[in-house]
Each structure stands twice: as C-alpha cells, then as structure tokens.
Amino acid sequence: MTNELSLDHVRLTNRPLIVCDIDEVVLEFLTPFRDFLRASGRDLLPRSFRLHGNIVLIESGETVADDLVSALQEEFFLRQADWQTPAALAVETLAGLAQEADIVFLTAMPPRHAAVRRALLDRFSLHYPLVATEDAKGLVVKRLHAGRKLPFAFIDDISHNLHSVREHAPDCLLVNLMINADFRPLAPDPGKGVTKARDWTDVAQIIRAHISR
Ligand SMILES: [Mg+2]
C-alpha cells in the first residue's frame, strides 16, 4: 500500500518537480534486455508491445513460456548493472533541468532491486532520489507533490502509468518518452492530455515551456 511506502529520503525544495521513470526513459531497457537474452540463445522480437509471447529460442524459434519470461526479467534486474546504460542525452539533460527543478526517479520495480539500481544510477552521476515501488504511480506523484502550487511534470514510456498520474494528479504535465525505436511504433497511443516526446532534447523543451510559465 502507498501509505506504507516511505518517501522520507525525498527532500523537495521550493521549485518545480520532475518525476521521471527509469526503464526506457533514463536507462535503456529493451536493447540491453535483448542483448542479455541473446547471450543465452534467446531473442526478443518486436512483434507486439509486451515481453511475454515475444521471447523466442534462437535455434528453434519456439516461444518461451510466460513463467520463464518473468524469471528472465527477474534475473536481468539482478544483473542490470552489467547491462543497462543511460539513454542518449538523458544524463546531460537531467543535469540541466536540475538547475531549475527538483528531479525524482520513480521506477516500477520490486523494492528488493532498489539498491542495485541506486548504485547503477550513481555510477552514471544520476544522483537524484529514487522511489522503487509497484504501487500506482499516480498515488506516489500525488504524495510527492502534496498539493503545492508549483508546476510539476511526469515522464514515462507506459500509458497506464501516465494515465494513473492523470487520474490522481490532474495538474501534472504528462510526457511520453520511449527510447527503443523497434518497440516504440508498437506502443498504444497514450491518448488525451499526454505530450509525446521523440528524445531527451524534446523532453527538455516540453518541460521548460511548462515550468517557466
Ligand atoms: Mg519505463
């Protein structure tokens, strides 16, 4: 439950707030996950916008069973530091935005993986506070912003996270960014009230136009 999720380590200043997803936004996820799969004779095919059903054995073309897909994803997160790297211009753009806004990372992963992720982010000088939770992102964003009269923005690749924030924090600027170019065309349209960004340069322009109003 969100009530039990501690946000004590997140200290906000009296500036705009940018809440930012990690996988497929700040860090590459699908490309390194595909590379991780290929290292063990499997592959990820961009056939639809999901992992389950799209991981195959390279030799036979046979689709990997759903419970193994979940196990592979778990193993990848345990070993993420060996595989994941920042998306193009993510580090520089966030450093620029941090001059004018508070940045908080919000990643939808089991909290047991948070320490590995924290160390990985720090290695790339991404020292912004991290919240790792499987709670609805909208509830977390609402708690973080806490009704302050300051502009705030949320960046994510997944529509249901954007919609969760739209529901619980309707004043929040919603930005859709997905780094992987193979899966991006397969993603469902995020719909009304969500601004699509092509890359981090685009994200910076969209957010600056919002927070400098
Ligand atoms: Mg993501």
mmCIF file of C-alpha atoms and ligand atoms in Angstrom:
data_model
loop_
_atom_site.group_PDB
_atom_site.id
_atom_site.type_symbol
_atom_site.label_atom_id
_atom_site.label_comp_id
_atom_site.label_asym_id
_atom_site.label_seq_id
_atom_site.Cartn_x
_atom_site.Cartn_y
_atom_site.Cartn_z
ATOM 1 C CA MET A 1 0.000 0.000 0.000
ATOM 2 C CA THR A 2 1.136 3.526 -0.776
ATOM 3 C CA ASN A 3 0.612 4.570 2.856
ATOM 4 C CA GLU A 4 3.447 2.261 3.871
ATOM 5 C CA LEU A 5 5.844 3.437 1.158
ATOM 6 C CA SER A 6 8.466 5.687 2.729
ATOM 7 C CA LEU A 7 9.264 8.883 0.864
ATOM 8 C CA ASP A 8 11.359 10.310 3.728
ATOM 9 C CA HIS A 9 14.535 10.289 1.638
ATOM 10 C CA VAL A 10 12.978 12.619 -0.925
ATOM 11 C CA ARG A 11 13.612 16.240 0.090
ATOM 12 C CA LEU A 12 11.984 18.761 -2.223
ATOM 13 C CA THR A 13 12.877 22.438 -2.488
ATOM 14 C CA ASN A 14 10.530 25.263 -3.416
ATOM 15 C CA ARG A 15 10.979 24.626 -7.148
ATOM 16 C CA PRO A 16 9.068 22.774 -9.875
ATOM 17 C CA LEU A 17 9.108 18.970 -9.636
ATOM 18 C CA ILE A 18 10.005 16.492 -12.376
ATOM 19 C CA VAL A 19 9.141 12.850 -11.652
ATOM 20 C CA CYS A 20 10.856 10.552 -14.073
ATOM 21 C CA ASP A 21 10.592 6.838 -14.853
ATOM 22 C CA ILE A 22 13.825 4.869 -15.358
ATOM 23 C CA ASP A 23 13.477 1.915 -17.771
ATOM 24 C CA GLU A 24 13.140 3.019 -21.405
ATOM 25 C CA VAL A 25 13.348 6.651 -20.272
ATOM 26 C CA VAL A 26 16.571 7.323 -18.342
ATOM 27 C CA LEU A 27 18.183 3.919 -18.842
ATOM 28 C CA GLU A 28 17.978 1.726 -21.918
ATOM 29 C CA PHE A 29 15.957 -1.380 -21.062
ATOM 30 C CA LEU A 30 14.759 -3.256 -24.152
ATOM 31 C CA THR A 31 18.046 -3.109 -26.058
ATOM 32 C CA PRO A 32 20.195 -4.411 -23.164
ATOM 33 C CA PHE A 33 17.485 -6.942 -22.218
ATOM 34 C CA ARG A 34 17.588 -8.255 -25.791
ATOM 35 C CA ASP A 35 21.397 -8.446 -25.592
ATOM 36 C CA PHE A 36 21.115 -10.305 -22.263
ATOM 37 C CA LEU A 37 18.695 -12.788 -23.867
ATOM 38 C CA ARG A 38 20.905 -13.275 -26.921
ATOM 39 C CA ALA A 39 23.822 -14.172 -24.640
ATOM 40 C CA SER A 40 21.850 -17.285 -23.608
ATOM 41 C CA GLY A 41 20.462 -18.307 -27.007
ATOM 42 C CA ARG A 42 17.211 -16.390 -26.806
ATOM 43 C CA ASP A 43 15.935 -13.282 -28.553
ATOM 44 C CA LEU A 44 13.306 -10.572 -28.089
ATOM 45 C CA LEU A 45 11.202 -9.912 -31.181
ATOM 46 C CA PRO A 46 9.261 -6.656 -31.706
ATOM 47 C CA ARG A 47 6.001 -8.389 -32.633
ATOM 48 C CA SER A 48 3.743 -6.634 -30.122
ATOM 49 C CA PHE A 49 4.093 -4.241 -27.190
ATOM 50 C CA ARG A 50 4.885 -6.787 -24.493
ATOM 51 C CA LEU A 51 7.669 -9.105 -23.368
ATOM 52 C CA HIS A 52 5.532 -12.188 -22.792
ATOM 53 C CA GLY A 53 4.986 -14.060 -26.045
ATOM 54 C CA ASN A 54 7.816 -12.244 -27.829
ATOM 55 C CA ILE A 55 10.856 -14.026 -26.389
ATOM 56 C CA VAL A 56 11.970 -16.962 -28.525
ATOM 57 C CA LEU A 57 14.705 -19.569 -28.633
ATOM 58 C CA ILE A 58 17.033 -18.503 -31.445
ATOM 59 C CA GLU A 59 17.700 -22.041 -32.650
ATOM 60 C CA SER A 60 14.123 -23.332 -32.870
ATOM 61 C CA GLY A 61 12.105 -20.109 -32.981
ATOM 62 C CA GLU A 62 9.979 -21.589 -30.181
ATOM 63 C CA THR A 63 8.275 -19.038 -27.905
ATOM 64 C CA VAL A 64 9.494 -19.038 -24.299
ATOM 65 C CA ALA A 65 6.807 -19.855 -21.675
ATOM 66 C CA ASP A 66 5.392 -16.970 -19.639
ATOM 67 C CA ASP A 67 6.785 -18.094 -16.269
ATOM 68 C CA LEU A 68 10.289 -18.296 -17.739
ATOM 69 C CA VAL A 69 9.881 -14.798 -19.210
ATOM 70 C CA SER A 70 9.142 -13.498 -15.715
ATOM 71 C CA ALA A 71 12.153 -15.398 -14.338
ATOM 72 C CA LEU A 72 14.407 -13.949 -17.065
ATOM 73 C CA GLN A 73 13.175 -10.450 -16.263
ATOM 74 C CA GLU A 74 13.946 -11.033 -12.573
ATOM 75 C CA GLU A 75 17.450 -12.289 -13.408
ATOM 76 C CA PHE A 76 18.025 -9.295 -15.668
ATOM 77 C CA PHE A 77 17.131 -6.884 -12.866
ATOM 78 C CA LEU A 78 19.520 -8.689 -10.517
ATOM 79 C CA ARG A 79 22.277 -8.240 -13.119
ATOM 80 C CA GLN A 80 21.127 -4.861 -14.509
ATOM 81 C CA ALA A 81 24.431 -3.187 -13.608
ATOM 82 C CA ASP A 82 26.217 -5.397 -16.154
ATOM 83 C CA TRP A 83 23.854 -4.446 -18.962
ATOM 84 C CA GLN A 84 21.966 -1.181 -18.614
ATOM 85 C CA THR A 85 23.332 2.186 -19.741
ATOM 86 C CA PRO A 86 21.801 5.688 -19.959
ATOM 87 C CA ALA A 87 19.659 6.715 -22.913
ATOM 88 C CA ALA A 88 21.220 9.248 -25.278
ATOM 89 C CA LEU A 89 21.389 12.738 -23.687
ATOM 90 C CA ALA A 90 19.494 11.628 -20.550
ATOM 91 C CA VAL A 91 22.328 12.405 -18.121
ATOM 92 C CA GLU A 92 23.175 15.827 -19.599
ATOM 93 C CA THR A 93 19.540 16.880 -19.998
ATOM 94 C CA LEU A 94 18.622 15.934 -16.432
ATOM 95 C CA ALA A 95 21.674 17.802 -15.131
ATOM 96 C CA GLY A 96 20.440 20.890 -16.994
ATOM 97 C CA LEU A 97 16.872 20.546 -15.753
ATOM 98 C CA ALA A 98 18.134 20.024 -12.181
ATOM 99 C CA GLN A 99 19.330 23.638 -12.237
ATOM 100 C CA GLU A 100 15.709 24.769 -12.236
ATOM 101 C CA ALA A 101 13.661 21.879 -10.829
ATOM 102 C CA ASP A 102 13.758 19.005 -8.332
ATOM 103 C CA ILE A 103 14.103 15.616 -10.003
ATOM 104 C CA VAL A 104 12.811 12.359 -8.508
ATOM 105 C CA PHE A 105 13.108 8.927 -10.104
ATOM 106 C CA LEU A 106 10.054 6.689 -9.845
ATOM 107 C CA THR A 107 10.637 3.145 -11.020
ATOM 108 C CA ALA A 108 8.006 0.407 -11.095
ATOM 109 C CA MET A 109 10.114 -2.421 -9.728
ATOM 110 C CA PRO A 110 10.062 -4.541 -6.617
ATOM 111 C CA PRO A 111 11.862 -2.608 -3.836
ATOM 112 C CA ARG A 112 14.292 -5.570 -3.471
ATOM 113 C CA HIS A 113 16.060 -4.344 -6.635
ATOM 114 C CA ALA A 114 16.361 -0.731 -5.455
ATOM 115 C CA ALA A 115 19.899 -0.968 -4.029
ATOM 116 C CA VAL A 116 21.369 -2.365 -7.254
ATOM 117 C CA ARG A 117 19.546 0.289 -9.247
ATOM 118 C CA ARG A 118 20.690 3.077 -6.884
ATOM 119 C CA ALA A 119 24.326 2.039 -7.353
ATOM 120 C CA LEU A 120 23.907 1.850 -11.124
ATOM 121 C CA LEU A 121 22.348 5.330 -11.322
ATOM 122 C CA ASP A 122 25.096 6.762 -9.107
ATOM 123 C CA ARG A 123 27.724 5.269 -11.409
ATOM 124 C CA PHE A 124 26.318 7.487 -14.180
ATOM 125 C CA SER A 125 26.128 10.580 -11.915
ATOM 126 C CA LEU A 126 22.342 10.259 -11.729
ATOM 127 C CA HIS A 127 22.219 11.068 -8.012
ATOM 128 C CA TYR A 128 18.534 12.075 -7.860
ATOM 129 C CA PRO A 129 16.354 10.415 -5.194
ATOM 130 C CA LEU A 130 14.867 7.075 -6.234
ATOM 131 C CA VAL A 131 11.487 5.603 -5.334
ATOM 132 C CA ALA A 132 11.110 1.925 -6.303
ATOM 133 C CA THR A 133 7.585 0.630 -5.878
ATOM 134 C CA GLU A 134 4.883 -1.413 -7.525
ATOM 135 C CA ASP A 135 2.212 0.971 -6.204
ATOM 136 C CA ALA A 136 0.223 3.036 -8.697
ATOM 137 C CA LYS A 137 2.487 5.839 -9.880
ATOM 138 C CA GLY A 138 -0.289 8.434 -9.720
ATOM 139 C CA LEU A 139 -0.649 7.972 -5.966
ATOM 140 C CA VAL A 140 3.098 8.373 -5.468
ATOM 141 C CA VAL A 141 3.271 11.514 -7.625
ATOM 142 C CA LYS A 142 0.319 12.983 -5.738
ATOM 143 C CA ARG A 143 2.020 12.314 -2.389
ATOM 144 C CA LEU A 144 5.338 13.732 -3.580
ATOM 145 C CA HIS A 145 3.866 16.964 -4.897
ATOM 146 C CA ALA A 146 1.472 17.207 -1.937
ATOM 147 C CA GLY A 147 -0.740 19.878 -3.464
ATOM 148 C CA ARG A 148 1.972 22.533 -3.713
ATOM 149 C CA LYS A 149 1.312 25.487 -6.030
ATOM 150 C CA LEU A 150 4.280 24.686 -8.243
ATOM 151 C CA PRO A 151 4.378 23.224 -11.752
ATOM 152 C CA PHE A 152 5.204 19.507 -11.980
ATOM 153 C CA ALA A 153 5.822 17.005 -14.731
ATOM 154 C CA PHE A 154 5.911 13.228 -15.113
ATOM 155 C CA ILE A 155 7.818 11.282 -17.798
ATOM 156 C CA ASP A 156 7.128 7.592 -18.586
ATOM 157 C CA ASP A 157 7.035 5.174 -21.518
ATOM 158 C CA ILE A 158 3.988 3.205 -20.347
ATOM 159 C CA SER A 159 0.464 4.545 -20.932
ATOM 160 C CA HIS A 160 -1.094 3.096 -17.801
ATOM 161 C CA ASN A 161 1.472 4.924 -15.634
ATOM 162 C CA LEU A 162 0.724 8.193 -17.446
ATOM 163 C CA HIS A 163 -2.996 7.567 -17.008
ATOM 164 C CA SER A 164 -2.514 6.814 -13.309
ATOM 165 C CA VAL A 165 -0.860 10.219 -12.838
ATOM 166 C CA ARG A 166 -3.550 11.880 -14.973
ATOM 167 C CA GLU A 167 -6.158 10.399 -12.627
ATOM 168 C CA HIS A 168 -4.521 11.190 -9.287
ATOM 169 C CA ALA A 169 -2.612 14.386 -10.142
ATOM 170 C CA PRO A 170 -4.592 16.042 -12.945
ATOM 171 C CA ASP A 171 -2.490 19.252 -12.914
ATOM 172 C CA CYS A 172 0.689 17.346 -13.732
ATOM 173 C CA LEU A 173 2.241 17.727 -17.203
ATOM 174 C CA LEU A 174 2.413 14.240 -18.764
ATOM 175 C CA VAL A 175 5.251 13.414 -21.136
ATOM 176 C CA ASN A 176 5.523 10.122 -23.019
ATOM 177 C CA LEU A 177 9.056 9.075 -23.932
ATOM 178 C CA MET A 178 10.159 5.643 -25.101
ATOM 179 C CA ILE A 179 13.756 5.207 -26.150
ATOM 180 C CA ASN A 180 13.652 1.897 -28.056
ATOM 181 C CA ALA A 181 12.861 2.593 -31.725
ATOM 182 C CA ASP A 182 11.806 -1.007 -32.544
ATOM 183 C CA PHE A 183 9.069 -1.197 -29.921
ATOM 184 C CA ARG A 184 8.019 2.486 -29.961
ATOM 185 C CA PRO A 185 5.759 2.130 -33.041
ATOM 186 C CA LEU A 186 4.004 -0.804 -31.330
ATOM 187 C CA ALA A 187 3.111 1.181 -28.203
ATOM 188 C CA PRO A 188 -0.553 2.118 -27.742
ATOM 189 C CA ASP A 189 -1.258 5.827 -28.173
ATOM 190 C CA PRO A 190 -1.168 7.391 -24.692
ATOM 191 C CA GLY A 191 -4.227 9.459 -25.592
ATOM 192 C CA LYS A 192 -5.616 12.756 -24.397
ATOM 193 C CA GLY A 193 -3.526 15.064 -22.278
ATOM 194 C CA VAL A 194 -0.209 13.304 -22.872
ATOM 195 C CA THR A 195 2.580 15.004 -24.844
ATOM 196 C CA LYS A 196 4.759 12.655 -26.868
ATOM 197 C CA ALA A 197 8.499 13.360 -26.894
ATOM 198 C CA ARG A 198 10.880 11.989 -29.522
ATOM 199 C CA ASP A 199 14.020 12.190 -27.407
ATOM 200 C CA TRP A 200 15.559 13.966 -24.428
ATOM 201 C CA THR A 201 16.067 17.232 -26.330
ATOM 202 C CA ASP A 202 12.336 17.237 -26.963
ATOM 203 C CA VAL A 203 11.597 16.388 -23.296
ATOM 204 C CA ALA A 204 13.649 19.374 -22.131
ATOM 205 C CA GLN A 205 11.775 21.758 -24.448
ATOM 206 C CA ILE A 206 8.348 20.450 -23.426
ATOM 207 C CA ILE A 207 9.120 20.630 -19.707
ATOM 208 C CA ARG A 208 10.831 24.033 -19.833
ATOM 209 C CA ALA A 209 7.849 25.511 -21.671
ATOM 210 C CA HIS A 210 5.631 24.206 -18.858
ATOM 211 C CA ILE A 211 7.663 25.094 -15.777
ATOM 212 C CA SER A 212 8.707 28.567 -16.950
ATOM 213 C CA ARG A 213 5.115 29.698 -17.440
HETATM 214 MG MG MG B 1 9.621 2.522 -18.105
#
